[in-house]
Every structure is written in C-alpha cells, then in structure tokens.
C-alpha cells in the first residue's frame, strides 16, 4: 500500500506506524519490499482454526491473508468464510466462465 505522501505499508488494512516500510520517494520499491518488516509481516501468522484446516479449499487460499483471518465470522453453531463461499460458487462454473475468455 502506498499512501499519498509516499509512505509504504505491506497491506492496506495495516497502515499503522508499526508496519511502515519506508517511503517510495526515498527508496526503490524493490528495496522496500525486502525490508525486514515486510518479511516479518508475511511470515507471522496465527494458527489456522480447525474449520480452516478441514476446508476443501485450503490449498487454494492457504488460510487467507491476515485481514481475512481476523474477519472470519464465527457464531455458536457454525463458522463462515467468505473465500469458501466464493469458491463453492465459482469453481463449479470455471469451465463455463473460461469459455468466454478465449
């Protein structure tokens, strides 16, 4: 994420001082993306819930991004994942959709 002032962050949901990578006016993007804060952000993850670990789409989304993990809805009776809902709907139709791409 690049802010109007040139500040760079690893994600648009985490534009906080603790995640600031640098400024695009002062450094090349390729140098900024190699910063330790970016690598730490990308590799630090919460453990996946049982719901995620049993999901048939885990190999596609890998548990989602940090924001998705924070935004997963859980109630007393069932868990809900937006990625799973989308993929259940989309994947059975992929061949039909791809016909329009060619």
JSON list of C-alpha atoms in Angstrom, two decimals:
[
{"chain": "A", "resi": 1, "resn": "UNK", "atom": "CA", "xyz": [0.00, 0.00, 0.00]},
{"chain": "A", "resi": 2, "resn": "UNK", "atom": "CA", "xyz": [1.37, 3.39, -0.96]},
{"chain": "A", "resi": 3, "resn": "UNK", "atom": "CA", "xyz": [-0.18, 6.42, 0.75]},
{"chain": "A", "resi": 4, "resn": "UNK", "atom": "CA", "xyz": [-0.47, 9.82, -0.95]},
{"chain": "A", "resi": 5, "resn": "UNK", "atom": "CA", "xyz": [2.62, 11.06, 0.93]},
{"chain": "A", "resi": 6, "resn": "UNK", "atom": "CA", "xyz": [4.66, 8.10, -0.38]},
{"chain": "A", "resi": 7, "resn": "UNK", "atom": "CA", "xyz": [4.56, 6.02, 2.82]},
{"chain": "A", "resi": 8, "resn": "UNK", "atom": "CA", "xyz": [4.63, 2.29, 2.06]},
{"chain": "A", "resi": 9, "resn": "UNK", "atom": "CA", "xyz": [2.92, -0.45, 4.08]},
{"chain": "A", "resi": 10, "resn": "UNK", "atom": "CA", "xyz": [2.68, -4.22, 3.43]},
{"chain": "A", "resi": 11, "resn": "UNK", "atom": "CA", "xyz": [-1.15, -4.16, 3.36]},
{"chain": "A", "resi": 12, "resn": "UNK", "atom": "CA", "xyz": [-3.90, -1.55, 3.05]},
{"chain": "A", "resi": 13, "resn": "UNK", "atom": "CA", "xyz": [-5.54, -2.85, 6.23]},
{"chain": "A", "resi": 14, "resn": "UNK", "atom": "CA", "xyz": [-2.35, -2.38, 8.24]},
{"chain": "A", "resi": 15, "resn": "UNK", "atom": "CA", "xyz": [-1.39, 1.25, 7.58]},
{"chain": "A", "resi": 16, "resn": "UNK", "atom": "CA", "xyz": [-0.03, 1.71, 11.07]},
{"chain": "A", "resi": 17, "resn": "UNK", "atom": "CA", "xyz": [3.29, 3.17, 12.19]},
{"chain": "A", "resi": 18, "resn": "UNK", "atom": "CA", "xyz": [4.50, -0.23, 13.39]},
{"chain": "A", "resi": 19, "resn": "UNK", "atom": "CA", "xyz": [4.15, -1.62, 9.84]},
{"chain": "A", "resi": 20, "resn": "UNK", "atom": "CA", "xyz": [5.55, 1.34, 7.89]},
{"chain": "A", "resi": 21, "resn": "UNK", "atom": "CA", "xyz": [8.19, 0.06, 5.50]},
{"chain": "A", "resi": 22, "resn": "UNK", "atom": "CA", "xyz": [9.53, 3.39, 4.31]},
{"chain": "A", "resi": 23, "resn": "UNK", "atom": "CA", "xyz": [8.78, 5.99, 1.68]},
{"chain": "A", "resi": 24, "resn": "UNK", "atom": "CA", "xyz": [8.70, 5.44, -2.07]},
{"chain": "A", "resi": 25, "resn": "UNK", "atom": "CA", "xyz": [10.22, 8.92, -2.57]},
{"chain": "A", "resi": 26, "resn": "UNK", "atom": "CA", "xyz": [13.34, 7.86, -0.68]},
{"chain": "A", "resi": 27, "resn": "UNK", "atom": "CA", "xyz": [13.81, 4.24, -1.80]},
{"chain": "A", "resi": 28, "resn": "UNK", "atom": "CA", "xyz": [13.14, 1.97, -4.75]},
{"chain": "A", "resi": 29, "resn": "UNK", "atom": "CA", "xyz": [10.12, -0.29, -4.38]},
{"chain": "A", "resi": 30, "resn": "UNK", "atom": "CA", "xyz": [12.30, -3.37, -4.86]},
{"chain": "A", "resi": 31, "resn": "UNK", "atom": "CA", "xyz": [14.40, -2.30, -1.86]},
{"chain": "A", "resi": 32, "resn": "UNK", "atom": "CA", "xyz": [11.34, -1.54, 0.27]},
{"chain": "A", "resi": 33, "resn": "UNK", "atom": "CA", "xyz": [9.78, -4.94, -0.31]},
{"chain": "A", "resi": 34, "resn": "UNK", "atom": "CA", "xyz": [12.94, -6.61, 1.03]},
{"chain": "A", "resi": 35, "resn": "UNK", "atom": "CA", "xyz": [12.75, -4.78, 4.35]},
{"chain": "A", "resi": 36, "resn": "UNK", "atom": "CA", "xyz": [12.67, -6.99, 7.45]},
{"chain": "A", "resi": 37, "resn": "UNK", "atom": "CA", "xyz": [9.27, -5.59, 8.47]},
{"chain": "A", "resi": 38, "resn": "UNK", "atom": "CA", "xyz": [7.75, -6.88, 5.21]},
{"chain": "A", "resi": 39, "resn": "UNK", "atom": "CA", "xyz": [9.23, -10.35, 5.65]},
{"chain": "A", "resi": 40, "resn": "UNK", "atom": "CA", "xyz": [8.08, -10.46, 9.27]},
{"chain": "A", "resi": 41, "resn": "UNK", "atom": "CA", "xyz": [4.59, -9.32, 8.26]},
{"chain": "A", "resi": 42, "resn": "UNK", "atom": "CA", "xyz": [4.34, -12.01, 5.57]},
{"chain": "A", "resi": 43, "resn": "UNK", "atom": "CA", "xyz": [5.62, -14.85, 7.74]},
{"chain": "A", "resi": 44, "resn": "UNK", "atom": "CA", "xyz": [3.94, -14.08, 11.08]},
{"chain": "A", "resi": 45, "resn": "UNK", "atom": "CA", "xyz": [0.60, -15.82, 11.06]},
{"chain": "A", "resi": 46, "resn": "UNK", "atom": "CA", "xyz": [-1.87, -17.02, 13.60]},
{"chain": "A", "resi": 47, "resn": "UNK", "atom": "CA", "xyz": [-2.53, -20.73, 13.68]},
{"chain": "A", "resi": 48, "resn": "UNK", "atom": "CA", "xyz": [-5.35, -21.88, 11.46]},
{"chain": "A", "resi": 49, "resn": "UNK", "atom": "CA", "xyz": [-8.64, -22.84, 13.04]},
{"chain": "A", "resi": 50, "resn": "UNK", "atom": "CA", "xyz": [-9.95, -26.40, 12.76]},
{"chain": "A", "resi": 51, "resn": "UNK", "atom": "CA", "xyz": [-12.51, -25.00, 10.33]},
{"chain": "A", "resi": 52, "resn": "UNK", "atom": "CA", "xyz": [-9.74, -23.77, 8.02]},
{"chain": "A", "resi": 53, "resn": "UNK", "atom": "CA", "xyz": [-7.64, -26.90, 8.39]},
{"chain": "A", "resi": 54, "resn": "UNK", "atom": "CA", "xyz": [-10.59, -29.05, 7.27]},
{"chain": "A", "resi": 55, "resn": "UNK", "atom": "CA", "xyz": [-11.58, -26.78, 4.38]},
{"chain": "A", "resi": 56, "resn": "UNK", "atom": "CA", "xyz": [-11.50, -28.35, 0.90]},
{"chain": "A", "resi": 57, "resn": "UNK", "atom": "CA", "xyz": [-10.05, -25.08, -0.46]},
{"chain": "A", "resi": 58, "resn": "UNK", "atom": "CA", "xyz": [-7.10, -24.74, 1.94]},
{"chain": "A", "resi": 59, "resn": "UNK", "atom": "CA", "xyz": [-4.61, -25.44, -0.85]},
{"chain": "A", "resi": 60, "resn": "UNK", "atom": "CA", "xyz": [-6.04, -22.51, -2.80]},
{"chain": "A", "resi": 61, "resn": "UNK", "atom": "CA", "xyz": [-6.20, -19.80, -0.12]},
{"chain": "A", "resi": 62, "resn": "UNK", "atom": "CA", "xyz": [-3.67, -21.14, 2.43]},
{"chain": "A", "resi": 63, "resn": "UNK", "atom": "CA", "xyz": [-5.79, -19.78, 5.26]},
{"chain": "A", "resi": 64, "resn": "UNK", "atom": "CA", "xyz": [-6.24, -16.36, 3.68]},
{"chain": "A", "resi": 65, "resn": "UNK", "atom": "CA", "xyz": [-4.50, -13.14, 4.46]},
{"chain": "A", "resi": 66, "resn": "UNK", "atom": "CA", "xyz": [-4.10, -11.72, 7.96]},
{"chain": "A", "resi": 67, "resn": "UNK", "atom": "CA", "xyz": [-7.13, -9.48, 7.49]},
{"chain": "A", "resi": 68, "resn": "UNK", "atom": "CA", "xyz": [-9.29, -12.42, 6.39]},
{"chain": "A", "resi": 69, "resn": "UNK", "atom": "CA", "xyz": [-8.23, -14.41, 9.42]},
{"chain": "A", "resi": 70, "resn": "UNK", "atom": "CA", "xyz": [-9.24, -11.50, 11.64]},
{"chain": "A", "resi": 71, "resn": "UNK", "atom": "CA", "xyz": [-12.52, -11.06, 9.74]},
{"chain": "A", "resi": 72, "resn": "UNK", "atom": "CA", "xyz": [-13.67, -14.70, 9.72]},
{"chain": "A", "resi": 73, "resn": "UNK", "atom": "CA", "xyz": [-17.12, -14.83, 11.24]},
{"chain": "A", "resi": 74, "resn": "UNK", "atom": "CA", "xyz": [-17.76, -17.38, 13.95]},
{"chain": "A", "resi": 75, "resn": "UNK", "atom": "CA", "xyz": [-21.01, -17.94, 15.80]},
{"chain": "A", "resi": 76, "resn": "UNK", "atom": "CA", "xyz": [-22.08, -20.59, 18.26]},
{"chain": "A", "resi": 77, "resn": "UNK", "atom": "CA", "xyz": [-23.35, -23.04, 15.66]},
{"chain": "A", "resi": 78, "resn": "UNK", "atom": "CA", "xyz": [-21.15, -22.58, 12.61]},
{"chain": "A", "resi": 79, "resn": "UNK", "atom": "CA", "xyz": [-18.13, -20.81, 11.20]},
{"chain": "A", "resi": 80, "resn": "UNK", "atom": "CA", "xyz": [-18.24, -18.81, 8.00]},
{"chain": "A", "resi": 81, "resn": "UNK", "atom": "CA", "xyz": [-15.51, -17.96, 5.50]},
{"chain": "A", "resi": 82, "resn": "UNK", "atom": "CA", "xyz": [-16.06, -15.61, 2.58]},
{"chain": "A", "resi": 83, "resn": "UNK", "atom": "CA", "xyz": [-13.36, -17.31, 0.49]},
{"chain": "A", "resi": 84, "resn": "UNK", "atom": "CA", "xyz": [-15.03, -20.67, 0.96]},
{"chain": "A", "resi": 85, "resn": "UNK", "atom": "CA", "xyz": [-18.42, -19.25, -0.01]},
{"chain": "A", "resi": 86, "resn": "UNK", "atom": "CA", "xyz": [-16.98, -17.68, -3.17]},
{"chain": "A", "resi": 87, "resn": "UNK", "atom": "CA", "xyz": [-15.05, -20.79, -4.19]},
{"chain": "A", "resi": 88, "resn": "UNK", "atom": "CA", "xyz": [-18.05, -23.09, -3.64]},
{"chain": "A", "resi": 89, "resn": "UNK", "atom": "CA", "xyz": [-20.00, -20.91, -6.04]},
{"chain": "A", "resi": 90, "resn": "UNK", "atom": "CA", "xyz": [-17.24, -20.09, -8.53]},
{"chain": "A", "resi": 91, "resn": "UNK", "atom": "CA", "xyz": [-15.25, -23.30, -9.05]},
{"chain": "A", "resi": 92, "resn": "UNK", "atom": "CA", "xyz": [-18.08, -25.45, -10.44]},
{"chain": "A", "resi": 93, "resn": "UNK", "atom": "CA", "xyz": [-18.62, -22.74, -13.08]},
{"chain": "A", "resi": 94, "resn": "UNK", "atom": "CA", "xyz": [-14.97, -22.16, -14.00]},
{"chain": "A", "resi": 95, "resn": "UNK", "atom": "CA", "xyz": [-15.01, -24.11, -17.28]},
{"chain": "A", "resi": 96, "resn": "UNK", "atom": "CA", "xyz": [-18.10, -22.27, -18.46]},
{"chain": "A", "resi": 97, "resn": "UNK", "atom": "CA", "xyz": [-16.59, -18.91, -17.48]},
{"chain": "A", "resi": 98, "resn": "UNK", "atom": "CA", "xyz": [-13.28, -19.72, -19.22]},
{"chain": "A", "resi": 99, "resn": "UNK", "atom": "CA", "xyz": [-15.13, -20.30, -22.50]},
{"chain": "A", "resi": 100, "resn": "UNK", "atom": "CA", "xyz": [-15.75, -16.55, -22.60]},
{"chain": "A", "resi": 101, "resn": "UNK", "atom": "CA", "xyz": [-12.09, -15.70, -22.03]},
{"chain": "A", "resi": 102, "resn": "UNK", "atom": "CA", "xyz": [-10.79, -17.37, -25.18]}
]
